[in-house]
Amino acid sequence: MSSASHAGHPNGLHRFNTAAPLAAETALLTCCGSRRWAQRLAAHRPYPDLDTLLAAADEASYDLSQADLTEALADESSSGPPHSAPPAARTALRAAHAAYESSFGHAFVISLDGHRPEEYLDEVLAGIRTRLSHEPDHERAVAADELRRLARSRIALLIATPREPGYIGPDDTGPGGTDRAPGHTPHVPQTSYTAHTSYASQTSHSGCGPSGAGLSGPAR
């Protein structure tokens, strides 16, 4: 992302900083599925700017325990190809995902920041083929770093579009901070291969979005 995009949306950051703890944690869980990660970031508010928030997100990602990482990876799902992809590509992608998930027990996640949308499918297929050769411990470390990068992209989008439908903030909900049932997950703007920022089976967070920050979305 450019430095301009990292500036975020001042109102979005303010709304995040002043949201009720449950609302902030729920929004953060759309960026990374580790509850401890989300609780940590929410507890350290307010953040003076987006760069500080992203640095804190990185630090929390590096500190994920094995249980936290398992929880976060379990929340991702492998998205399908764009609707325009030919049948052969769809078949190849399904087979690649099935092989990866059979080998490692979780969805394939990859950040596609810096790649053009037309490159996504090739990047994902190449990534899966390469990473299938990894030992489980090595691949877990690679997946953790991809998840960290995806979380950064998702947070930037969350802050950049504060009035995306489903975002919970104090000036939307009154004194309680949320008017939704506990556990509700707000929708985050879409930036990935089929619709969110990672590439990790088609859910409401998996799609073929225009910005292409990555390929997979939380399976909620």
PDB file of C-alpha atoms in Angstrom:
ATOM      1  CA  MET A   1       0.000   0.000   0.000  1.00  0.00           C
ATOM      2  CA  SER A   2       1.062   3.546  -0.543  1.00  0.00           C
ATOM      3  CA  SER A   3       1.823   5.906   2.317  1.00  0.00           C
ATOM      4  CA  ALA A   4      -1.384   7.723   1.441  1.00  0.00           C
ATOM      5  CA  SER A   5      -3.446   4.593   1.939  1.00  0.00           C
ATOM      6  CA  HIS A   6      -1.702   3.980   5.247  1.00  0.00           C
ATOM      7  CA  ALA A   7      -2.944   7.340   6.457  1.00  0.00           C
ATOM      8  CA  GLY A   8      -6.329   5.696   6.839  1.00  0.00           C
ATOM      9  CA  HIS A   9      -9.561   7.563   7.461  1.00  0.00           C
ATOM     10  CA  PRO A  10      -9.424   9.876  10.518  1.00  0.00           C
ATOM     11  CA  ASN A  11     -13.077   9.329  11.298  1.00  0.00           C
ATOM     12  CA  GLY A  12     -12.645   5.581  10.867  1.00  0.00           C
ATOM     13  CA  LEU A  13      -9.762   5.484  13.325  1.00  0.00           C
ATOM     14  CA  HIS A  14     -11.706   7.619  15.798  1.00  0.00           C
ATOM     15  CA  ARG A  15     -14.704   5.313  15.577  1.00  0.00           C
ATOM     16  CA  PHE A  16     -12.464   2.284  16.109  1.00  0.00           C
ATOM     17  CA  ASN A  17     -10.711   3.920  19.068  1.00  0.00           C
ATOM     18  CA  THR A  18     -13.971   4.878  20.780  1.00  0.00           C
ATOM     19  CA  ALA A  19     -16.053   1.790  19.994  1.00  0.00           C
ATOM     20  CA  ALA A  20     -17.173  -0.417  22.862  1.00  0.00           C
ATOM     21  CA  PRO A  21     -14.676  -3.225  23.594  1.00  0.00           C
ATOM     22  CA  LEU A  22     -16.963  -5.957  22.261  1.00  0.00           C
ATOM     23  CA  ALA A  23     -17.633  -3.976  19.082  1.00  0.00           C
ATOM     24  CA  ALA A  24     -13.913  -3.370  18.489  1.00  0.00           C
ATOM     25  CA  GLU A  25     -13.031  -7.009  19.145  1.00  0.00           C
ATOM     26  CA  THR A  26     -15.805  -8.211  16.837  1.00  0.00           C
ATOM     27  CA  ALA A  27     -14.574  -5.948  14.047  1.00  0.00           C
ATOM     28  CA  LEU A  28     -10.994  -7.098  14.580  1.00  0.00           C
ATOM     29  CA  LEU A  29     -12.061 -10.746  14.380  1.00  0.00           C
ATOM     30  CA  THR A  30     -12.954 -10.120  10.730  1.00  0.00           C
ATOM     31  CA  CYS A  31      -9.260  -9.309  10.233  1.00  0.00           C
ATOM     32  CA  CYS A  32      -7.784 -12.256  12.136  1.00  0.00           C
ATOM     33  CA  GLY A  33      -9.697 -15.087  13.794  1.00  0.00           C
ATOM     34  CA  SER A  34      -7.624 -15.260  16.991  1.00  0.00           C
ATOM     35  CA  ARG A  35      -9.676 -13.950  19.893  1.00  0.00           C
ATOM     36  CA  ARG A  36      -6.598 -13.227  21.988  1.00  0.00           C
ATOM     37  CA  TRP A  37      -5.149 -11.195  19.094  1.00  0.00           C
ATOM     38  CA  ALA A  38      -8.357  -9.175  18.779  1.00  0.00           C
ATOM     39  CA  GLN A  39      -8.674  -8.644  22.519  1.00  0.00           C
ATOM     40  CA  ARG A  40      -5.081  -7.461  22.754  1.00  0.00           C
ATOM     41  CA  LEU A  41      -5.462  -4.870  20.001  1.00  0.00           C
ATOM     42  CA  ALA A  42      -8.777  -3.643  21.367  1.00  0.00           C
ATOM     43  CA  ALA A  43      -7.355  -3.334  24.879  1.00  0.00           C
ATOM     44  CA  HIS A  44      -4.450  -1.120  23.756  1.00  0.00           C
ATOM     45  CA  ARG A  45      -6.649   1.564  22.176  1.00  0.00           C
ATOM     46  CA  PRO A  46      -6.554   4.439  21.442  1.00  0.00           C
ATOM     47  CA  TYR A  47      -4.057   4.433  18.574  1.00  0.00           C
ATOM     48  CA  PRO A  48      -2.786   7.822  17.353  1.00  0.00           C
ATOM     49  CA  ASP A  49      -2.643   6.755  13.713  1.00  0.00           C
ATOM     50  CA  LEU A  50      -3.056   3.780  11.427  1.00  0.00           C
ATOM     51  CA  ASP A  51       0.664   3.012  11.257  1.00  0.00           C
ATOM     52  CA  THR A  52       0.758   2.584  15.041  1.00  0.00           C
ATOM     53  CA  LEU A  53      -2.254   0.277  14.899  1.00  0.00           C
ATOM     54  CA  LEU A  54      -0.653  -1.784  12.124  1.00  0.00           C
ATOM     55  CA  ALA A  55       2.593  -2.046  14.077  1.00  0.00           C
ATOM     56  CA  ALA A  56       0.640  -3.275  17.093  1.00  0.00           C
ATOM     57  CA  ALA A  57      -1.173  -5.784  14.884  1.00  0.00           C
ATOM     58  CA  ASP A  58       2.166  -7.073  13.600  1.00  0.00           C
ATOM     59  CA  GLU A  59       3.514  -7.433  17.135  1.00  0.00           C
ATOM     60  CA  ALA A  60       0.391  -9.300  18.247  1.00  0.00           C
ATOM     61  CA  SER A  61       0.641 -11.556  15.197  1.00  0.00           C
ATOM     62  CA  TYR A  62       4.258 -12.429  15.950  1.00  0.00           C
ATOM     63  CA  ASP A  63       3.202 -13.311  19.512  1.00  0.00           C
ATOM     64  CA  LEU A  64       0.469 -15.763  18.505  1.00  0.00           C
ATOM     65  CA  SER A  65       0.745 -19.048  20.361  1.00  0.00           C
ATOM     66  CA  GLN A  66       0.314 -22.296  18.473  1.00  0.00           C
ATOM     67  CA  ALA A  67      -3.251 -22.493  19.808  1.00  0.00           C
ATOM     68  CA  ASP A  68      -3.936 -18.914  18.680  1.00  0.00           C
ATOM     69  CA  LEU A  69      -2.583 -19.655  15.220  1.00  0.00           C
ATOM     70  CA  THR A  70      -4.683 -22.819  14.970  1.00  0.00           C
ATOM     71  CA  GLU A  71      -7.766 -20.799  15.917  1.00  0.00           C
ATOM     72  CA  ALA A  72      -6.980 -18.098  13.333  1.00  0.00           C
ATOM     73  CA  LEU A  73      -6.267 -20.559  10.523  1.00  0.00           C
ATOM     74  CA  ALA A  74      -9.465 -22.479  11.321  1.00  0.00           C
ATOM     75  CA  ASP A  75     -11.350 -19.223  10.691  1.00  0.00           C
ATOM     76  CA  GLU A  76     -10.076 -18.950   7.108  1.00  0.00           C
ATOM     77  CA  SER A  77     -11.620 -20.657   4.101  1.00  0.00           C
ATOM     78  CA  SER A  78     -10.270 -21.245   0.626  1.00  0.00           C
ATOM     79  CA  SER A  79     -11.979 -19.063  -1.945  1.00  0.00           C
ATOM     80  CA  GLY A  80     -12.842 -20.118  -5.451  1.00  0.00           C
ATOM     81  CA  PRO A  81     -11.693 -18.661  -8.773  1.00  0.00           C
ATOM     82  CA  PRO A  82     -13.323 -15.636 -10.396  1.00  0.00           C
ATOM     83  CA  HIS A  83     -16.508 -16.356 -12.305  1.00  0.00           C
ATOM     84  CA  SER A  84     -14.697 -15.617 -15.550  1.00  0.00           C
ATOM     85  CA  ALA A  85     -12.153 -18.417 -15.000  1.00  0.00           C
ATOM     86  CA  PRO A  86     -12.385 -21.277 -17.516  1.00  0.00           C
ATOM     87  CA  PRO A  87     -13.589 -24.692 -16.306  1.00  0.00           C
ATOM     88  CA  ALA A  88     -10.060 -26.128 -16.427  1.00  0.00           C
ATOM     89  CA  ALA A  89      -8.823 -23.430 -14.057  1.00  0.00           C
ATOM     90  CA  ARG A  90     -11.675 -24.078 -11.650  1.00  0.00           C
ATOM     91  CA  THR A  91     -10.892 -27.776 -11.651  1.00  0.00           C
ATOM     92  CA  ALA A  92      -7.190 -27.151 -11.103  1.00  0.00           C
ATOM     93  CA  LEU A  93      -7.865 -24.760  -8.229  1.00  0.00           C
ATOM     94  CA  ARG A  94     -10.278 -27.129  -6.478  1.00  0.00           C
ATOM     95  CA  ALA A  95      -7.756 -29.960  -6.772  1.00  0.00           C
ATOM     96  CA  ALA A  96      -4.910 -27.767  -5.492  1.00  0.00           C
ATOM     97  CA  HIS A  97      -6.913 -26.595  -2.479  1.00  0.00           C
ATOM     98  CA  ALA A  98      -8.008 -30.147  -1.685  1.00  0.00           C
ATOM     99  CA  ALA A  99      -4.404 -31.366  -1.802  1.00  0.00           C
ATOM    100  CA  TYR A 100      -3.197 -28.521   0.409  1.00  0.00           C
ATOM    101  CA  GLU A 101      -5.957 -28.914   2.988  1.00  0.00           C
ATOM    102  CA  SER A 102      -5.419 -32.692   3.065  1.00  0.00           C
ATOM    103  CA  SER A 103      -1.694 -32.152   3.695  1.00  0.00           C
ATOM    104  CA  PHE A 104      -1.851 -29.381   6.298  1.00  0.00           C
ATOM    105  CA  GLY A 105      -5.336 -29.505   7.796  1.00  0.00           C
ATOM    106  CA  HIS A 106      -6.265 -25.869   7.171  1.00  0.00           C
ATOM    107  CA  ALA A 107      -7.123 -23.535   4.319  1.00  0.00           C
ATOM    108  CA  PHE A 108      -4.449 -22.057   2.084  1.00  0.00           C
ATOM    109  CA  VAL A 109      -3.793 -18.407   2.908  1.00  0.00           C
ATOM    110  CA  ILE A 110      -1.741 -15.970   0.872  1.00  0.00           C
ATOM    111  CA  SER A 111      -1.476 -12.195   0.696  1.00  0.00           C
ATOM    112  CA  LEU A 112      -1.698 -10.839  -2.832  1.00  0.00           C
ATOM    113  CA  ASP A 113      -0.741  -7.259  -2.082  1.00  0.00           C
ATOM    114  CA  GLY A 114       1.254  -5.905  -5.001  1.00  0.00           C
ATOM    115  CA  HIS A 115      -0.299  -8.232  -7.570  1.00  0.00           C
ATOM    116  CA  ARG A 116      -2.815  -7.262 -10.229  1.00  0.00           C
ATOM    117  CA  PRO A 117      -6.220  -9.006 -10.170  1.00  0.00           C
ATOM    118  CA  GLU A 118      -5.476 -10.836 -13.408  1.00  0.00           C
ATOM    119  CA  GLU A 119      -2.442 -12.394 -11.693  1.00  0.00           C
ATOM    120  CA  TYR A 120      -4.287 -13.764  -8.684  1.00  0.00           C
ATOM    121  CA  LEU A 121      -5.217 -17.182 -10.016  1.00  0.00           C
ATOM    122  CA  ASP A 122      -1.708 -17.945 -11.264  1.00  0.00           C
ATOM    123  CA  GLU A 123      -0.167 -16.693  -8.019  1.00  0.00           C
ATOM    124  CA  VAL A 124      -2.448 -18.856  -5.929  1.00  0.00           C
ATOM    125  CA  LEU A 125      -1.876 -21.996  -7.978  1.00  0.00           C
ATOM    126  CA  ALA A 126       1.884 -21.436  -7.991  1.00  0.00           C
ATOM    127  CA  GLY A 127       1.833 -20.723  -4.247  1.00  0.00           C
ATOM    128  CA  ILE A 128      -0.049 -23.889  -3.428  1.00  0.00           C
ATOM    129  CA  ARG A 129       2.217 -26.027  -5.607  1.00  0.00           C
ATOM    130  CA  THR A 130       5.338 -24.579  -4.014  1.00  0.00           C
ATOM    131  CA  ARG A 131       4.103 -24.775  -0.466  1.00  0.00           C
ATOM    132  CA  LEU A 132       2.870 -28.356  -0.801  1.00  0.00           C
ATOM    133  CA  SER A 133       6.552 -29.338  -0.711  1.00  0.00           C
ATOM    134  CA  HIS A 134       7.034 -27.760   2.733  1.00  0.00           C
ATOM    135  CA  GLU A 135       7.385 -29.701   5.931  1.00  0.00           C
ATOM    136  CA  PRO A 136       4.400 -29.058   8.225  1.00  0.00           C
ATOM    137  CA  ASP A 137       6.328 -26.856  10.667  1.00  0.00           C
ATOM    138  CA  HIS A 138       7.795 -24.770   7.852  1.00  0.00           C
ATOM    139  CA  GLU A 139       4.423 -24.339   6.176  1.00  0.00           C
ATOM    140  CA  ARG A 140       2.815 -23.339   9.459  1.00  0.00           C
ATOM    141  CA  ALA A 141       5.377 -20.564   9.813  1.00  0.00           C
ATOM    142  CA  VAL A 142       4.756 -19.421   6.221  1.00  0.00           C
ATOM    143  CA  ALA A 143       0.975 -19.450   6.761  1.00  0.00           C
ATOM    144  CA  ALA A 144       1.396 -17.442   9.964  1.00  0.00           C
ATOM    145  CA  ASP A 145       3.304 -14.734   8.120  1.00  0.00           C
ATOM    146  CA  GLU A 146       0.767 -14.628   5.289  1.00  0.00           C
ATOM    147  CA  LEU A 147      -1.992 -14.334   7.891  1.00  0.00           C
ATOM    148  CA  ARG A 148      -0.141 -11.428   9.519  1.00  0.00           C
ATOM    149  CA  ARG A 149       0.063  -9.612   6.182  1.00  0.00           C
ATOM    150  CA  LEU A 150      -3.613 -10.272   5.500  1.00  0.00           C
ATOM    151  CA  ALA A 151      -4.574  -8.909   8.913  1.00  0.00           C
ATOM    152  CA  ARG A 152      -2.726  -5.669   8.108  1.00  0.00           C
ATOM    153  CA  SER A 153      -4.637  -5.277   4.836  1.00  0.00           C
ATOM    154  CA  ARG A 154      -7.955  -6.032   6.474  1.00  0.00           C
ATOM    155  CA  ILE A 155      -7.350  -3.522   9.276  1.00  0.00           C
ATOM    156  CA  ALA A 156      -6.418  -0.820   6.765  1.00  0.00           C
ATOM    157  CA  LEU A 157      -9.691  -1.472   4.937  1.00  0.00           C
ATOM    158  CA  LEU A 158     -11.655  -1.467   8.171  1.00  0.00           C
ATOM    159  CA  ILE A 159     -10.272   1.953   9.081  1.00  0.00           C
ATOM    160  CA  ALA A 160     -10.497   3.349   5.553  1.00  0.00           C
ATOM    161  CA  THR A 161     -14.225   2.649   5.211  1.00  0.00           C
ATOM    162  CA  PRO A 162     -15.728   3.300   8.654  1.00  0.00           C
ATOM    163  CA  ARG A 163     -19.317   3.363   7.461  1.00  0.00           C
ATOM    164  CA  GLU A 164     -19.244   0.052   5.641  1.00  0.00           C
ATOM    165  CA  PRO A 165     -22.573  -1.642   6.482  1.00  0.00           C
ATOM    166  CA  GLY A 166     -22.174  -3.694   9.609  1.00  0.00           C
ATOM    167  CA  TYR A 167     -19.361  -1.672  11.167  1.00  0.00           C
ATOM    168  CA  ILE A 168     -20.200  -1.075  14.788  1.00  0.00           C
ATOM    169  CA  GLY A 169     -19.194   2.251  16.292  1.00  0.00           C
ATOM    170  CA  PRO A 170     -20.348   4.335  19.246  1.00  0.00           C
ATOM    171  CA  ASP A 171     -22.069   7.007  17.180  1.00  0.00           C
ATOM    172  CA  ASP A 172     -24.115   4.304  15.437  1.00  0.00           C
ATOM    173  CA  THR A 173     -25.346   2.508  18.507  1.00  0.00           C
ATOM    174  CA  GLY A 174     -25.723   4.819  21.461  1.00  0.00           C
ATOM    175  CA  PRO A 175     -24.168   4.448  24.924  1.00  0.00           C
ATOM    176  CA  GLY A 176     -23.872   0.685  24.816  1.00  0.00           C
ATOM    177  CA  GLY A 177     -21.543   0.723  21.807  1.00  0.00           C
ATOM    178  CA  THR A 178     -23.468  -1.961  19.935  1.00  0.00           C
ATOM    179  CA  ASP A 179     -27.058  -2.701  19.065  1.00  0.00           C
ATOM    180  CA  ARG A 180     -26.278  -6.151  17.730  1.00  0.00           C
ATOM    181  CA  ALA A 181     -26.295  -9.496  19.456  1.00  0.00           C
ATOM    182  CA  PRO A 182     -22.978 -10.621  20.962  1.00  0.00           C
ATOM    183  CA  GLY A 183     -20.987 -12.631  18.468  1.00  0.00           C
ATOM    184  CA  HIS A 184     -22.268 -10.744  15.425  1.00  0.00           C
ATOM    185  CA  THR A 185     -19.486 -10.304  12.912  1.00  0.00           C
ATOM    186  CA  PRO A 186     -19.618  -7.083  10.895  1.00  0.00           C
ATOM    187  CA  HIS A 187     -18.873  -7.238   7.203  1.00  0.00           C
ATOM    188  CA  VAL A 188     -15.497  -5.852   6.191  1.00  0.00           C
ATOM    189  CA  PRO A 189     -14.908  -4.288   2.791  1.00  0.00           C
ATOM    190  CA  GLN A 190     -13.713  -6.761   0.215  1.00  0.00           C
ATOM    191  CA  THR A 191     -10.256  -6.854  -1.207  1.00  0.00           C
ATOM    192  CA  SER A 192      -9.398 -10.315  -2.270  1.00  0.00           C
ATOM    193  CA  TYR A 193      -9.510 -12.858  -4.954  1.00  0.00           C
ATOM    194  CA  THR A 194     -13.101 -13.682  -4.615  1.00  0.00           C
ATOM    195  CA  ALA A 195     -13.969 -11.041  -1.940  1.00  0.00           C
ATOM    196  CA  HIS A 196     -11.750 -10.489   1.071  1.00  0.00           C
ATOM    197  CA  THR A 197      -8.096 -10.105   1.855  1.00  0.00           C
ATOM    198  CA  SER A 198      -6.675 -13.566   2.029  1.00  0.00           C
ATOM    199  CA  TYR A 199      -6.891 -16.552  -0.171  1.00  0.00           C
ATOM    200  CA  ALA A 200      -7.908 -19.052   1.987  1.00  0.00           C
ATOM    201  CA  SER A 201     -14.120 -22.150   0.144  1.00  0.00           C
ATOM    202  CA  GLN A 202     -16.444 -19.526  -0.733  1.00  0.00           C
ATOM    203  CA  THR A 203     -18.054 -17.611   2.127  1.00  0.00           C
ATOM    204  CA  SER A 204     -19.424 -14.128   2.523  1.00  0.00           C
ATOM    205  CA  HIS A 205     -15.810 -13.056   3.009  1.00  0.00           C
ATOM    206  CA  SER A 206     -14.465 -14.835  -0.049  1.00  0.00           C
ATOM    207  CA  GLY A 207     -14.793 -13.223  -3.423  1.00  0.00           C
ATOM    208  CA  CYS A 208     -13.090 -11.561  -6.320  1.00  0.00           C
ATOM    209  CA  GLY A 209     -12.715  -8.009  -5.146  1.00  0.00           C
ATOM    210  CA  PRO A 210     -11.060  -5.251  -7.119  1.00  0.00           C
ATOM    211  CA  SER A 211      -8.230  -4.305  -4.823  1.00  0.00           C
ATOM    212  CA  GLY A 212      -6.741  -7.752  -4.425  1.00  0.00           C
ATOM    213  CA  ALA A 213      -5.026  -7.490  -1.095  1.00  0.00           C
ATOM    214  CA  GLY A 214      -5.068 -11.239  -0.786  1.00  0.00           C
ATOM    215  CA  LEU A 215      -6.995 -14.431  -1.083  1.00  0.00           C
ATOM    216  CA  SER A 216      -9.021 -15.960   1.696  1.00  0.00           C
ATOM    217  CA  GLY A 217     -11.674 -14.841   4.029  1.00  0.00           C
ATOM    218  CA  PRO A 218     -12.862 -15.736   7.499  1.00  0.00           C
ATOM    219  CA  ALA A 219     -15.298 -18.609   7.452  1.00  0.00           C
ATOM    220  CA  ARG A 220     -18.012 -17.275   9.696  1.00  0.00           C
TER     221      ARG A 220
END
